[in-house]
XYZ file of C-alpha atoms in Angstrom:
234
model
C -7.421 -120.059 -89.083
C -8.995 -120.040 -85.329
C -8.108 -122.561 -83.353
C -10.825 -123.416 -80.737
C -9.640 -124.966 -77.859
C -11.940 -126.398 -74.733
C -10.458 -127.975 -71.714
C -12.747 -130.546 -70.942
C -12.279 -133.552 -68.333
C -15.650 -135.849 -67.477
C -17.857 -133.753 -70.167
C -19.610 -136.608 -72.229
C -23.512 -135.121 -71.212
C -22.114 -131.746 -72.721
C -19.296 -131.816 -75.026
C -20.633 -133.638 -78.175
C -23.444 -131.182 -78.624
C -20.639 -128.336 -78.504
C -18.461 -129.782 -81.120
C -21.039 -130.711 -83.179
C -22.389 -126.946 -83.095
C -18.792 -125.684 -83.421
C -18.229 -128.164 -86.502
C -21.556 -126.948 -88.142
C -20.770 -123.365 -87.499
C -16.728 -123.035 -88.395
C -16.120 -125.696 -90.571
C -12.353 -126.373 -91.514
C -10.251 -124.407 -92.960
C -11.970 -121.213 -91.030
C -11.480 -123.083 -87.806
C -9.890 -126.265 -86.078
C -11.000 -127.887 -82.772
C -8.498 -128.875 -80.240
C -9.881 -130.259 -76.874
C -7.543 -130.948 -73.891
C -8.220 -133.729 -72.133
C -8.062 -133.878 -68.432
C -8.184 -137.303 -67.628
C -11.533 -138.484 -67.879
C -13.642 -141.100 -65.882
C -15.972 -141.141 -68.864
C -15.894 -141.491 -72.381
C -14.823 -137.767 -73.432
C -11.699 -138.781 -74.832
C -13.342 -140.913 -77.101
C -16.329 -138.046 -77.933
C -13.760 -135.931 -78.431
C -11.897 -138.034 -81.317
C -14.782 -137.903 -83.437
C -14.383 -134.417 -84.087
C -11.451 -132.843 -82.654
C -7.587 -133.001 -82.214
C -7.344 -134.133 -79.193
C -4.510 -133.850 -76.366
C -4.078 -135.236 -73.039
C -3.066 -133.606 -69.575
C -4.530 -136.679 -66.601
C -5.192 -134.458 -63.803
C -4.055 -131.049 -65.065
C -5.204 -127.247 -63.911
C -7.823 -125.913 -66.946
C -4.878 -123.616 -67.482
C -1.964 -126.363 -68.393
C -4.973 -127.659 -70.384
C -5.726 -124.514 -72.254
C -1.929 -124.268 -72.758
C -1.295 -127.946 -73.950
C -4.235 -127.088 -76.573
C -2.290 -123.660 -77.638
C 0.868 -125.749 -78.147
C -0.564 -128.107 -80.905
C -2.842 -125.059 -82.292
C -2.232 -124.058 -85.940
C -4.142 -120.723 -85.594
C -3.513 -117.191 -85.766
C -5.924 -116.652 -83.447
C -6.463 -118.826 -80.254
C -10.562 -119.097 -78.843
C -10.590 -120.892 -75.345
C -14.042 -122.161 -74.457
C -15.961 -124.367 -72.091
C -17.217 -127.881 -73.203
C -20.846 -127.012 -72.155
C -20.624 -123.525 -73.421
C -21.832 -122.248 -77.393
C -20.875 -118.950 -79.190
C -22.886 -117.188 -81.253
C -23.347 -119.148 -84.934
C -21.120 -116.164 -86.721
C -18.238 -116.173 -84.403
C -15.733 -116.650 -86.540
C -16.700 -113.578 -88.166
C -17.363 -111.348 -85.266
C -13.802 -112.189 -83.957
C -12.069 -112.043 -87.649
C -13.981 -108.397 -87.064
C -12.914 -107.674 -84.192
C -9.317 -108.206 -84.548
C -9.480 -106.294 -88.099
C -7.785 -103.545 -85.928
C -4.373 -104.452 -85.621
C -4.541 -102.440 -81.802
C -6.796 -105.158 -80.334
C -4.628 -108.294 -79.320
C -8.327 -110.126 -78.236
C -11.031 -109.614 -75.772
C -14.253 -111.772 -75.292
C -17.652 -112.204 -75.932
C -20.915 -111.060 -73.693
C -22.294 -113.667 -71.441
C -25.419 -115.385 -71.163
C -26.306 -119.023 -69.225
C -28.878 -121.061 -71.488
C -31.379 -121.735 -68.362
C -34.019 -119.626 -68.409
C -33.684 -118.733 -64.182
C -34.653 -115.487 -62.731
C -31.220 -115.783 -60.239
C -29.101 -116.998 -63.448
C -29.970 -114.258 -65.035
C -29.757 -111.535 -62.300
C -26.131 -113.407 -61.742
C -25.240 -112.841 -65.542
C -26.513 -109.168 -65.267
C -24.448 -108.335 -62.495
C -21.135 -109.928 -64.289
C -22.198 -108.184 -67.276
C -21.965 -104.378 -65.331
C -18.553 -105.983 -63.981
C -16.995 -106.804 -67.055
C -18.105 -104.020 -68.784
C -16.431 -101.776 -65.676
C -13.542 -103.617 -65.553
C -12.664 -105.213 -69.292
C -11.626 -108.500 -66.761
C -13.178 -111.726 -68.342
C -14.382 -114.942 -67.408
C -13.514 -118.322 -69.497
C -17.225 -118.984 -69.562
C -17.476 -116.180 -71.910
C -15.300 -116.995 -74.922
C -11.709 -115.577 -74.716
C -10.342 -115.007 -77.742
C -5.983 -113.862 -78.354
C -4.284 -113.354 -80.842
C -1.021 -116.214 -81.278
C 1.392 -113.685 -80.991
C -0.094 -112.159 -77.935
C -0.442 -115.279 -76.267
C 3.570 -115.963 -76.753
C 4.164 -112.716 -75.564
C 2.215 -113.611 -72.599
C 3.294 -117.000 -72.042
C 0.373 -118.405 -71.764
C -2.169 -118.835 -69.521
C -0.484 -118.224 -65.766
C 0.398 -121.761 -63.966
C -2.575 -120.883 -61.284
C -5.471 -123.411 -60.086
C -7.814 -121.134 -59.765
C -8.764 -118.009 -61.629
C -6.624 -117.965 -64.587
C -9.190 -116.398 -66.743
C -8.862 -113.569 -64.472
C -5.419 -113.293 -64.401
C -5.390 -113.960 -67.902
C -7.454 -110.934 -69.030
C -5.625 -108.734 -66.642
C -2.408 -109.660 -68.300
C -4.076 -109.372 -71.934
C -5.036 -105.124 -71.481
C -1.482 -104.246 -70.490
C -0.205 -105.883 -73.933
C -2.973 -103.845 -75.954
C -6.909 -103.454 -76.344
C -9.280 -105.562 -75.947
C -12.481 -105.757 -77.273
C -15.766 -107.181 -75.560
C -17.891 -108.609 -78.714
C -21.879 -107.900 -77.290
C -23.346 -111.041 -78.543
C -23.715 -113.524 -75.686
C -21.843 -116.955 -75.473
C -24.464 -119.091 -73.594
C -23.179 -121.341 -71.290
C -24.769 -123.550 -68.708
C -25.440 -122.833 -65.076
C -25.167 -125.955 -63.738
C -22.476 -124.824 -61.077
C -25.432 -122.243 -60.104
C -28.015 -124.738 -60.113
C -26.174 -127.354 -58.273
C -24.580 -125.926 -55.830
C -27.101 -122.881 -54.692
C -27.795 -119.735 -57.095
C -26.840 -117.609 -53.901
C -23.948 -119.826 -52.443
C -22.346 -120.572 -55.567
C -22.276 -116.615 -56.585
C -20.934 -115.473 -52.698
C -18.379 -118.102 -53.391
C -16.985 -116.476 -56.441
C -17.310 -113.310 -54.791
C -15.325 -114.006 -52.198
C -12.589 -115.522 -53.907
C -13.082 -112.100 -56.158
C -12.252 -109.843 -53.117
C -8.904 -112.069 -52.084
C -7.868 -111.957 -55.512
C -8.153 -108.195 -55.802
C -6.833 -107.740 -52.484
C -3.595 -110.069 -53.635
C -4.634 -112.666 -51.149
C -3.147 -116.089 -52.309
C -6.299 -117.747 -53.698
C -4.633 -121.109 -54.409
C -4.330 -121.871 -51.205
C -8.468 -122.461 -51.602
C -7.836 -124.713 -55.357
C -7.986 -127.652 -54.146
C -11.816 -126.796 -52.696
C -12.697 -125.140 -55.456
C -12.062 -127.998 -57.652
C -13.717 -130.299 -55.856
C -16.994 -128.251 -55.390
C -17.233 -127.695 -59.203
C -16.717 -131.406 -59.486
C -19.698 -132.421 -56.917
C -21.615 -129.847 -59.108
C -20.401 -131.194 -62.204
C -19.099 -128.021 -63.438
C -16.324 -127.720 -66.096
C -12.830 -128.524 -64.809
């Protein structure tokens, strides 16, 4: 079984279309639905109920989310994604193929925002080359692990900021990983909201600190609130 996990806190405009595509797509056994709850102002707790397990972290990082989720999971095979975010329809299959080789502990999908915007896509393009260069993934693309790797990592690092990152990073020196080249599409409302060019020198920025070993979580507690005022995912 995979156990698909989103982190969600105030996604009620996104998250029922997701779960209702996920339910279509990987019905049970093949797959369960676990979404960690953040605390909501709106009514995605109660969304979430109608077709997920649902836990509850009020005011947690997306990583204690993600790792709450992985706690109740019953999967082999953990897939973390983003409330307003949709895989391809055969991704159960394409990750059941991918891990078929017992050297890949998980890897991630190609990436793709649903808007059809000249800078969205120029911004996916570049992250593209950069993943591709660097096998270092974003959460926006669909991480997938297997259980036993994620134990052996402990989880997703106790970070505000940029635990995908850290995540991935942590994933290669365990064993391959595998980028799958069909697109998750996910929205760019963080883009759109907040300035296709702002938004992008933003994440570059915090980029260069992180490779540089600057402490980046100094900057959290900004971060979070600009994806909130942009209604991006927590």
């Amino acid at each position: 079984m995979i156990s698909i996990i989103i982190p969600a806190k105030n996604e009620e405009a996104h998250l029922g279309a997701t779960l209702a595509y996920l339910r279509q797509h990987a019905p049970h056994p093949s797959a369960e639905i676990i979404v960690a709850e953040g605390g909501s102002a709106d009514t995605t707790a109660d969304l979430a109920r109608r077709w997920a397990t649902v836990v509850h972290g009020h005011d947690s990082t997306r990583a204690a989310l993600m790792n709450a989720g992985a706690r109740v999971a019953r999967g082999d095979v953990f897939f973390f994604l983003h409330a307003d975010s949709v895989p391809p329809p055969d991704f159960v299959t394409l990750i059941r193929t991918a891990l078929a080789d017992p050297r890949v502990g998980g890897g991630a999908f190609d990436h793709q925002f649903s808007e059809p915007v000249f800078g969205l896509w120029l911004v996916s393009t570049i992250d593209r080359i950069r993943f591709r260069l660097t096998k270092n993934y974003y959460g926006d693309q669909g991480i997938f692990v297997r259980r036993a790797v994620f134990n052996q990592m402990g989880g997703f690092p106790d970070r505000a900021i940029l635990e995908d990152l850290e995540f991935s990073r942590r994933m290669k020196r365990i064993g391959r990983t595998l980028l799958i080249p069909r697109p998750v599409r996910t929205s760019g409302r963080r883009f759109l909201n907040g300035g296709i060019t702002k938004t992008f020198l933003w994440i570059v920025w915090l980029l260069a600190l992180y490779t540089l070993r600057i402490d980046t979580e100094r900057y959290a507690a900004s971060y979070r609130k600009e994806n909130d005022r942009r209604g991006a995912p927590c």
